[in-house]
């Protein structure tokens, strides 16, 4: 008799708490390792752009000079490939899903001023060294290249 | 469980041999599995896969044809191929002749004609 | 002979939230011919192979289907791994098997629920989906996503399932097993169910072979075909035999999927018992693929076919996914002929159509 098969379940349901949650009041609980959204600890980022190149959707933008990392959360498919690819391991997959919104917008993370200043310093240093090396090369080449230039003409 | 090592055979044939080979495979107990097309270096590569469900062997017939070349339909021998051939015709622009139920570009209700096929501009 | 008229079925239909359109030629109440057309949501995923490199394609392949996404990712990865000739670590192969079977369970439960809904048994629909919810929670616990796993990569898997989580899987499966037994007895014994499913849409073994149907749909008609017998992932180390029925009607299709749920539970338990302790879950893959391979995997809906052709470049020349539903459409049209018009919705449902994944 198939009719009474659900009697135990029906009785249970009578005394059970509702399976649903009162959502905005009661926050959902996600298990650890749930792929919700990508976050970055931006100060460790070296702006290499690996994540932006790896992203299957092209949702990421990295600006080395401005020190920013931009994500279009509405394009992000939360696959976690950028997290895998990051050489500094400064990208993380966090719990909690992307909330809906009235319009598509991007979220930009900027490095803190100290880090930016330090990077700027480094870049200047590198540029100075490069310029010095170039000058030295030019000076060295200047002596030798004259015959070569004449040949070219 | 006894492990089945799949026999993955690929046989390149000419267009004129297609029907003969298909018939031979069907007679030897193979079942039609799938057909697909690929546009590689301006030539159409059509693959017809047959599998034997007794020992899970896979036998693939491959024909390489020019985009304008007429290819006979195998639907008279294998009715299952009807939608594959319609697909190859609609998406890749393969000229498959005498399909049993020719849907005339009505299988895929898409705006663009032969989206994966040879582009008109390339052809010129 | 009555007057013939054409009734359009779909692309929007209450039974079937999937965009397939079938022109039904009817004579009185009988269908005499069915002509399908698809392509309403064609996405051109296959042609994305020209733009994304073969590693990114894993995520594209996975998103072919929302229900059997794991198996799509796995099938694609296995075919690229075959081209590379790499051996995936044993633990990774077991993990793939566990995830594949979990997603098979979730897909079959979804289908059983939809079937119950299709013939108007709302209560049974909710009971099926209640169990499915538990499986989905397991997905999120182990892989991080409820439907899209994103754990496959070329050369292995990216996430390990720890011991505690494996035990959690076993615990949930025990619960699900008990609840499934109740549902099984309803599906197999209830008068409402039997009167709607028995003897409807019968296809013989010869017809199935002729029309190239695959998966539970083919197994319900006595065709002993199950691609898991190929022994990909860790199936070669597990013991199982394909479930086959000889009736070939809607009830047999329901029977096959119901029994496969129990088979999946058994397979997962066996896989968790045999999973090796090693830490390694991926092997590095260097360079670009060069070659081509045809790969077949058994999805909840049947045999899916992957064809990958590469020529030593990061971009693939061609990726082809033949989804099981595409192979089942000719047999569906054959089945619709000579059926009653009232059964059409149910018959379309019994092939477990996934039209959106057919529209790669």
Coordinates of C-alpha atoms in Angstrom, one line a residue, chain B residues 1-119:
Chain B
X1 CA 35.7 -5.3 -13.1
X2 CA 37.4 -6.2 -16.4
X3 CA 39.0 -3.2 -17.8
X4 CA 38.1 -2.3 -21.3
X5 CA 40.9 -0.7 -23.2
X6 CA 39.2 1.4 -25.8
X7 CA 40.4 0.8 -29.4
X8 CA 40.6 4.3 -30.7
X9 CA 41.1 3.9 -34.4
X10 CA 41.2 6.7 -37.0
X11 CA 40.9 5.9 -40.7
X12 CA 41.3 8.6 -43.3
X13 CA 39.3 7.8 -46.4
X14 CA 38.2 9.5 -49.6
X15 CA 34.8 10.9 -50.1
X16 CA 33.9 8.3 -52.7
X17 CA 34.7 5.5 -50.2
X18 CA 32.5 6.9 -47.5
X19 CA 29.3 5.0 -48.2
X20 CA 31.1 1.7 -48.7
X21 CA 33.0 1.9 -45.5
X22 CA 30.0 3.0 -43.5
X23 CA 28.1 0.0 -44.8
X24 CA 30.9 -2.3 -44.0
X25 CA 31.2 -1.0 -40.5
X26 CA 27.5 -1.3 -40.0
X27 CA 27.5 -4.9 -41.2
X28 CA 30.3 -5.8 -38.8
X29 CA 28.3 -4.8 -35.8
X30 CA 29.4 -1.2 -35.2
X31 CA 26.8 1.4 -34.1
X32 CA 26.9 5.0 -35.2
X33 CA 28.1 7.2 -32.5
X34 CA 28.5 10.7 -33.7
X35 CA 29.7 12.8 -36.6
X36 CA 31.4 16.1 -36.5
X37 CA 33.0 18.7 -38.7
X38 CA 36.0 20.9 -38.2
X39 CA 37.3 23.7 -40.4
X40 CA 41.0 23.3 -40.5
X41 CA 43.2 25.4 -42.9
X42 CA 40.2 26.1 -45.1
X43 CA 39.3 22.4 -45.5
X44 CA 36.5 20.6 -43.9
X45 CA 37.4 17.6 -41.8
X46 CA 34.4 15.4 -41.3
X47 CA 34.7 12.6 -38.7
X48 CA 32.1 9.8 -38.5
X49 CA 32.6 7.8 -35.3
X50 CA 31.3 4.3 -34.9
X51 CA 31.4 2.3 -31.7
X52 CA 31.0 -1.4 -31.0
X53 CA 29.1 -1.7 -27.7
X54 CA 30.2 -5.3 -27.2
X55 CA 33.9 -4.3 -26.6
X56 CA 33.6 -0.5 -26.6
X57 CA 35.9 -0.1 -29.6
X58 CA 35.7 3.1 -31.4
X59 CA 36.3 3.4 -35.1
X60 CA 36.4 6.8 -36.8
X61 CA 36.2 7.5 -40.5
X62 CA 37.7 10.8 -41.5
X63 CA 37.2 12.6 -44.8
X64 CA 38.9 15.8 -45.8
X65 CA 36.9 17.7 -48.3
X66 CA 37.0 21.2 -49.9
X67 CA 34.3 23.4 -48.7
X68 CA 32.4 23.2 -51.9
X69 CA 32.7 19.5 -52.4
X70 CA 29.6 17.4 -52.5
X71 CA 29.4 14.8 -49.8
X72 CA 26.9 12.0 -49.9
X73 CA 24.6 11.6 -47.0
X74 CA 24.8 8.4 -44.9
X75 CA 21.2 8.7 -43.6
X76 CA 19.9 6.0 -45.9
X77 CA 22.2 3.5 -44.2
X78 CA 22.2 5.1 -40.7
X79 CA 19.0 7.0 -39.8
X80 CA 20.6 8.2 -36.6
X81 CA 22.9 10.5 -38.5
X82 CA 20.2 12.8 -39.6
X83 CA 20.7 15.6 -37.1
X84 CA 24.4 15.4 -37.2
X85 CA 24.4 15.9 -41.0
X86 CA 21.9 18.7 -40.6
X87 CA 24.2 20.3 -38.0
X88 CA 27.3 20.0 -40.2
X89 CA 25.4 21.5 -43.0
X90 CA 23.9 24.4 -41.1
X91 CA 26.9 25.3 -38.9
X92 CA 29.8 24.5 -41.1
X93 CA 28.3 24.8 -44.5
X94 CA 29.3 21.3 -45.6
X95 CA 27.5 20.4 -48.8
X96 CA 25.9 17.1 -47.8
X97 CA 23.6 15.9 -50.5
X98 CA 20.3 14.0 -50.1
X99 CA 19.8 14.0 -46.4
X100 CA 16.8 11.8 -45.5
X101 CA 15.0 14.5 -43.5
X102 CA 16.6 17.7 -44.7
X103 CA 15.5 20.4 -42.4
X104 CA 16.8 23.2 -44.6
X105 CA 18.5 25.4 -42.0
X106 CA 15.6 24.9 -39.6
X107 CA 17.3 22.6 -37.0
X108 CA 19.3 25.5 -35.5
X109 CA 17.1 28.6 -35.4
X110 CA 19.9 31.1 -35.6
X111 CA 20.2 34.3 -37.5
X112 CA 23.7 33.8 -39.0
X113 CA 24.2 31.3 -41.8
X114 CA 27.0 28.7 -41.3
X115 CA 28.6 30.5 -38.3
X116 CA 31.5 28.1 -38.0
X117 CA 32.0 27.7 -41.8
X118 CA 34.2 29.5 -44.2
X119 CA 33.7 33.2 -44.0

